Amino acid sequence: MKTTCKVISFEYQTSDIFVFKVKCNENVEYKPGQFFMLSISGITYDNKLKKDLCMPIKRAYSVSSIRNEKYIEFCVKKENEGTVSLALSKLKIGDTINITGPYGKFVLKENKKDIVLLAIGSGITPIMSMLRSIVKNKIYLNKKITLIYGNKEEITYKDEIIKLCKDKINLIFSLTKINKKVTNCQTIFNRITISTLEDLNIDYTNSNIYMCGKLEFIKNLKDSFKEKGISKENINFEIY
Ligand SMILES: Cc1cc2nc3c(=O)[nH]c(=O)nc-3n(C[C@H](O)[C@H](O)[C@H](O)COP(=O)(O)OP(=O)(O)OC[C@H]3O[C@@H](n4cnc5c(N)ncnc54)[C@H](O)[C@@H]3O)c2cc1C
């Protein structure tokens, strides 16, 4: 489905990650973890010969909200040399964007396993949608759920994540640029690897694992899980 949406809020979560909400012209259905292709009018591929054939540049962005809300929320990392993320970073309330979708199979599975959520940076976006859905709809809360979220020093969605996880979800922050806790939550000061899970006694062997972030982060963990004999069906990921 393709629709036009109006920006209704915009705020920076950290120095380079911003969150914005849009209201769409039509009712849009999606599952936590899915993404849309976004484009902005005026941000097009150059066609010097036929100006009217300039195609809009589209990029994939996951949804961080859940379906029942009256808006769709996106969370984007501003790439200083990037095309679409930079244009999105300049959005103002009332501006419009175009979306097509939803797409993607990075969604919560309906089996009865424990859940391990692993994210770095803006990779929290689809995980945030899953987390909001788990807590709001009270699903899977009889299972052991762990979230490990890695950042350099600033934590996107910090206060909401702490609130959502309180007493329900085992939450661990990982910080790689500083050596000081920025919350009262359990914090490690290393990159997230399979050793992190083992050191923290997280039983990933009988869990559905969902991870999102840059290629190197996903590849490293995916290879380690494979080496440990974890079945492919239990390893779910989205690469940014
Ligand atoms: C399924 C999916 C979901 C995603 N969801 C999200 C999300 O929720 N949030 C999010 O922030 N991102 C998400 N992404 C990533 C997003 O789609 C974009 O790839 C990202 O925002 C960068 O796009 P851009 O147009 O700003 O940068 P691009 O213009 O594509 O540039 C990408 C990088 O290349 C560099 N670059 C560009 N041109 C040059 C050049 N000529 N020479 C050297 N370097 C150059 C830029 O510095 C930039 O860092 C997702 C990706 C996928 C596949």
Short mmCIF file of C-alpha atoms and ligand atoms in Angstrom, two decimals:
data_model
loop_
_atom_site.label_atom_id
_atom_site.label_comp_id
_atom_site.label_asym_id
_atom_site.label_seq_id
_atom_site.Cartn_x
_atom_site.Cartn_y
_atom_site.Cartn_z
CA MET A 1 0.00 0.00 0.00
CA LYS A 2 1.15 3.53 -0.79
CA THR A 3 0.04 6.58 1.17
CA THR A 4 0.99 10.12 2.09
CA CYS A 5 1.52 11.05 5.73
CA LYS A 6 1.83 14.30 7.63
CA VAL A 7 4.51 14.83 10.28
CA ILE A 8 2.85 15.48 13.67
CA SER A 9 5.89 15.39 15.97
CA PHE A 10 9.67 15.43 15.72
CA GLU A 11 12.32 15.18 18.44
CA TYR A 12 15.96 14.21 18.86
CA GLN A 13 16.58 11.29 21.23
CA THR A 14 20.39 11.59 21.09
CA SER A 15 22.76 13.87 19.17
CA ASP A 16 22.22 11.92 15.94
CA ILE A 17 19.07 9.81 16.39
CA PHE A 18 15.67 11.41 15.98
CA VAL A 19 12.11 10.14 16.30
CA PHE A 20 9.14 11.43 14.35
CA LYS A 21 5.48 10.53 14.20
CA VAL A 22 3.28 10.75 11.13
CA LYS A 23 -0.46 10.61 10.60
CA CYS A 24 -1.45 8.85 7.38
CA ASN A 25 -4.27 9.60 4.99
CA GLU A 26 -5.37 5.98 5.22
CA ASN A 27 -5.51 3.33 7.93
CA VAL A 28 -2.19 1.47 7.76
CA GLU A 29 -1.81 -2.07 9.10
CA TYR A 30 1.58 -3.49 10.08
CA LYS A 31 3.23 -5.89 12.54
CA PRO A 32 5.88 -4.96 15.11
CA GLY A 33 9.27 -5.37 13.40
CA GLN A 34 8.13 -4.50 9.88
CA PHE A 35 9.37 -1.58 7.80
CA PHE A 36 8.14 0.90 5.18
CA MET A 37 9.88 2.47 2.20
CA LEU A 38 9.97 6.25 2.77
CA SER A 39 10.40 9.03 0.25
CA ILE A 40 10.16 12.81 0.36
CA SER A 41 9.08 14.91 -2.58
CA GLY A 42 12.03 16.78 -4.04
CA ILE A 43 14.54 14.08 -3.00
CA THR A 44 14.90 12.33 -6.33
CA TYR A 45 17.45 10.59 -8.52
CA ASP A 46 18.94 13.05 -10.98
CA ASN A 47 17.72 12.73 -14.53
CA LYS A 48 19.32 15.63 -16.33
CA LEU A 49 17.77 14.72 -19.68
CA LYS A 50 14.17 14.16 -18.56
CA LYS A 51 13.43 16.19 -15.46
CA ASP A 52 9.86 14.85 -15.23
CA LEU A 53 11.26 11.29 -14.99
CA CYS A 54 13.21 11.96 -11.79
CA MET A 55 12.35 9.03 -9.52
CA PRO A 56 11.95 9.64 -5.78
CA ILE A 57 14.75 8.14 -3.69
CA LYS A 58 13.32 5.59 -1.27
CA ARG A 59 14.91 4.09 1.83
CA ALA A 60 13.69 1.41 4.22
CA TYR A 61 12.76 2.48 7.76
CA SER A 62 11.37 0.22 10.47
CA VAL A 63 8.40 1.23 12.54
CA SER A 64 8.89 1.77 16.27
CA SER A 65 5.22 2.25 17.12
CA ILE A 66 2.48 -0.36 17.37
CA ARG A 67 -0.52 -0.66 15.11
CA ASN A 68 -3.25 0.49 17.49
CA GLU A 69 -1.72 3.95 17.85
CA LYS A 70 -3.24 6.74 15.75
CA TYR A 71 0.17 7.49 14.23
CA ILE A 72 3.22 5.68 12.88
CA GLU A 73 6.53 6.38 14.57
CA PHE A 74 9.96 6.13 12.94
CA CYS A 75 13.37 6.39 14.59
CA VAL A 76 16.23 7.37 12.30
CA LYS A 77 19.97 7.85 12.60
CA LYS A 78 21.12 10.97 10.80
CA GLU A 79 23.96 10.13 8.41
CA ASN A 80 25.74 13.42 7.81
CA GLU A 81 26.54 12.48 4.21
CA GLY A 82 23.35 10.46 3.77
CA THR A 83 20.61 11.38 1.31
CA VAL A 84 17.28 10.41 2.82
CA SER A 85 18.17 10.35 6.55
CA LEU A 86 19.59 13.87 6.22
CA ALA A 87 16.43 15.07 4.45
CA LEU A 88 14.29 13.38 7.14
CA SER A 89 16.36 15.12 9.84
CA LYS A 90 15.12 18.45 8.46
CA LEU A 91 11.41 17.56 8.60
CA LYS A 92 9.10 20.01 10.31
CA ILE A 93 5.63 19.48 11.75
CA GLY A 94 3.11 19.66 8.89
CA ASP A 95 5.55 18.40 6.23
CA THR A 96 4.54 15.32 4.23
CA ILE A 97 6.34 12.09 3.37
CA ASN A 98 5.27 9.13 1.23
CA ILE A 99 5.34 5.58 2.50
CA THR A 100 4.85 2.20 0.86
CA GLY A 101 4.57 -1.06 2.72
CA PRO A 102 4.60 -2.68 5.16
CA TYR A 103 7.39 -5.10 4.26
CA GLY A 104 9.55 -7.61 6.09
CA LYS A 105 9.51 -10.88 7.98
CA PHE A 106 11.38 -9.66 11.07
CA VAL A 107 8.36 -10.17 13.33
CA LEU A 108 7.69 -11.96 16.61
CA LYS A 109 7.04 -15.67 16.16
CA GLU A 110 4.15 -17.32 17.86
CA ASN A 111 5.96 -20.22 19.51
CA LYS A 112 6.49 -20.69 23.20
CA LYS A 113 10.21 -20.06 23.57
CA ASP A 114 11.95 -17.47 25.73
CA ILE A 115 12.92 -14.29 23.91
CA VAL A 116 16.33 -12.61 23.54
CA LEU A 117 16.29 -9.13 21.95
CA LEU A 118 19.64 -7.66 20.86
CA ALA A 119 20.03 -4.20 19.32
CA ILE A 120 22.59 -1.51 18.73
CA GLY A 121 22.00 2.19 17.97
CA SER A 122 19.05 2.84 15.66
CA GLY A 123 18.60 -0.96 15.50
CA ILE A 124 16.37 -0.47 18.55
CA THR A 125 13.59 0.72 16.21
CA PRO A 126 11.86 -2.58 15.33
CA ILE A 127 12.77 -3.99 18.75
CA MET A 128 10.99 -1.00 20.34
CA SER A 129 7.86 -1.87 18.41
CA MET A 130 8.14 -5.49 19.61
CA LEU A 131 8.76 -4.36 23.19
CA ARG A 132 5.78 -1.97 23.18
CA SER A 133 3.61 -4.71 21.72
CA ILE A 134 4.75 -7.33 24.25
CA VAL A 135 4.06 -5.04 27.22
CA LYS A 136 0.91 -3.31 25.97
CA ASN A 137 -0.76 -6.47 24.71
CA LYS A 138 0.59 -8.59 27.60
CA ILE A 139 1.93 -11.26 25.26
CA TYR A 140 4.84 -13.60 26.03
CA LEU A 141 5.11 -12.13 29.56
CA ASN A 142 5.03 -15.66 31.00
CA LYS A 143 8.29 -16.26 29.11
CA LYS A 144 11.74 -15.06 30.11
CA ILE A 145 12.50 -11.99 28.00
CA THR A 146 15.90 -10.31 27.85
CA LEU A 147 16.86 -7.10 26.06
CA ILE A 148 20.49 -6.10 25.60
CA TYR A 149 20.83 -2.69 23.97
CA GLY A 150 24.20 -1.32 22.89
CA ASN A 151 25.16 2.30 22.33
CA LYS A 152 28.29 4.41 22.44
CA GLU A 153 27.17 6.65 25.32
CA GLU A 154 23.69 8.09 24.75
CA ILE A 155 20.72 5.71 24.89
CA THR A 156 17.80 6.14 22.49
CA TYR A 157 14.37 5.70 24.16
CA LYS A 158 16.20 5.35 27.50
CA ASP A 159 13.37 6.32 29.88
CA GLU A 160 10.65 4.47 28.01
CA ILE A 161 12.71 1.29 27.71
CA ILE A 162 13.40 1.32 31.46
CA LYS A 163 9.70 1.85 32.18
CA LEU A 164 8.54 -0.85 29.75
CA CYS A 165 11.03 -3.41 31.08
CA LYS A 166 10.47 -2.74 34.80
CA ASP A 167 9.77 -6.00 36.68
CA LYS A 168 8.95 -7.79 33.41
CA ILE A 169 11.94 -7.85 31.14
CA ASN A 170 15.59 -8.47 31.96
CA LEU A 171 17.27 -5.28 30.69
CA ILE A 172 20.98 -4.77 30.16
CA PHE A 173 22.56 -1.72 28.56
CA SER A 174 25.93 -1.93 26.84
CA LEU A 175 28.04 1.21 26.47
CA THR A 176 31.21 1.22 24.40
CA LYS A 177 32.50 4.78 24.53
CA ILE A 178 32.25 5.56 28.24
CA ASN A 179 32.97 3.64 31.40
CA LYS A 180 30.26 5.12 33.59
CA LYS A 181 26.65 4.05 34.10
CA VAL A 182 24.05 6.54 32.84
CA THR A 183 21.09 4.75 34.46
CA ASN A 184 20.52 2.55 37.51
CA CYS A 185 20.08 -0.46 35.21
CA GLN A 186 22.56 -3.25 34.74
CA THR A 187 25.23 -1.99 32.35
CA ILE A 188 28.22 -3.60 30.68
CA PHE A 189 31.04 -1.70 29.02
CA ASN A 190 31.79 -4.08 26.16
CA ARG A 191 30.44 -4.78 22.71
CA ILE A 192 27.61 -7.32 22.58
CA THR A 193 28.95 -10.73 21.54
CA ILE A 194 28.03 -14.30 22.35
CA SER A 195 30.42 -14.11 25.34
CA THR A 196 28.27 -11.28 26.71
CA LEU A 197 25.26 -13.61 26.78
CA GLU A 198 27.30 -16.38 28.37
CA ASP A 199 28.84 -14.07 31.00
CA LEU A 200 25.35 -12.83 31.87
CA ASN A 201 23.98 -16.41 32.08
CA ILE A 202 21.37 -15.78 29.41
CA ASP A 203 20.11 -19.06 28.03
CA TYR A 204 19.99 -18.31 24.31
CA THR A 205 19.96 -21.99 23.37
CA ASN A 206 16.24 -22.39 23.92
CA SER A 207 15.13 -18.91 22.90
CA ASN A 208 13.91 -17.04 19.89
CA ILE A 209 16.64 -14.51 19.19
CA TYR A 210 15.79 -11.19 17.49
CA MET A 211 18.64 -8.84 16.58
CA CYS A 212 18.92 -5.58 14.67
CA GLY A 213 21.80 -3.30 13.76
CA LYS A 214 24.73 -2.91 11.41
CA LEU A 215 26.01 -5.80 9.25
CA GLU A 216 29.15 -6.46 11.33
CA PHE A 217 27.15 -6.77 14.57
CA ILE A 218 24.63 -9.17 13.04
CA LYS A 219 27.19 -11.24 11.15
CA ASN A 220 29.37 -11.71 14.20
CA LEU A 221 26.49 -12.90 16.38
CA LYS A 222 24.87 -14.97 13.65
CA ASP A 223 28.12 -16.85 13.00
CA SER A 224 28.60 -17.46 16.74
CA PHE A 225 25.04 -18.75 17.17
CA LYS A 226 25.51 -21.08 14.19
CA GLU A 227 28.78 -22.40 15.66
CA LYS A 228 26.89 -23.16 18.89
CA GLY A 229 24.37 -25.19 16.89
CA ILE A 230 21.43 -22.79 17.31
CA SER A 231 18.78 -23.61 14.74
CA LYS A 232 18.28 -21.13 11.90
CA GLU A 233 14.58 -20.75 12.74
CA ASN A 234 15.49 -19.28 16.13
CA ILE A 235 17.83 -16.62 14.71
CA ASN A 236 15.86 -13.63 13.44
CA PHE A 237 17.57 -10.46 12.29
CA GLU A 238 17.29 -7.21 10.35
CA ILE A 239 20.43 -5.63 8.92
CA TYR A 240 20.64 -1.82 8.52
C1 LIG B 1 14.92 -3.23 6.37
C2 LIG B 1 15.67 -1.98 6.76
C3 LIG B 1 15.16 -1.19 7.79
C4 LIG B 1 15.84 -0.04 8.17
N1 LIG B 1 15.35 0.71 9.20
C5 LIG B 1 16.03 1.79 9.62
C6 LIG B 1 15.57 2.53 10.75
O1 LIG B 1 14.53 2.23 11.35
N2 LIG B 1 16.31 3.60 11.15
C7 LIG B 1 17.47 3.97 10.50
O2 LIG B 1 18.09 4.95 10.91
N3 LIG B 1 17.91 3.27 9.44
C8 LIG B 1 17.22 2.22 8.97
N4 LIG B 1 17.68 1.53 7.88
C9 LIG B 1 18.79 2.10 7.08
C10 LIG B 1 18.19 3.10 6.05
O3 LIG B 1 17.39 2.38 5.11
C11 LIG B 1 19.25 3.87 5.23
O4 LIG B 1 20.13 2.95 4.64
C12 LIG B 1 20.03 4.86 6.06
O5 LIG B 1 19.17 5.81 6.70
C13 LIG B 1 21.00 5.65 5.15
O6 LIG B 1 20.29 6.21 4.09
P1 LIG B 1 20.67 7.64 3.50
O7 LIG B 1 19.88 7.87 2.26
O8 LIG B 1 20.60 8.70 4.54
O9 LIG B 1 22.20 7.48 3.18
P2 LIG B 1 22.86 7.11 1.76
O10 LIG B 1 22.79 8.28 0.86
O11 LIG B 1 22.32 5.82 1.31
O12 LIG B 1 24.34 6.92 2.26
C14 LIG B 1 24.68 5.83 3.14
C15 LIG B 1 26.09 6.06 3.66
O13 LIG B 1 27.00 6.09 2.58
C16 LIG B 1 27.82 7.24 2.69
N5 LIG B 1 27.96 7.84 1.35
C17 LIG B 1 26.96 8.31 0.56
N6 LIG B 1 27.46 8.75 -0.59
C18 LIG B 1 28.80 8.56 -0.55
C19 LIG B 1 29.86 8.78 -1.43
N7 LIG B 1 29.66 9.32 -2.63
N8 LIG B 1 31.11 8.44 -1.03
C20 LIG B 1 31.32 7.90 0.18
N9 LIG B 1 30.36 7.63 1.05
C21 LIG B 1 29.11 7.96 0.71
C22 LIG B 1 27.13 8.22 3.60
O14 LIG B 1 28.08 8.82 4.47
C23 LIG B 1 26.22 7.38 4.40
O15 LIG B 1 26.80 7.11 5.66
C24 LIG B 1 17.04 0.34 7.50
C25 LIG B 1 17.53 -0.46 6.48
C26 LIG B 1 16.87 -1.60 6.12
C27 LIG B 1 17.44 -2.45 5.03
#
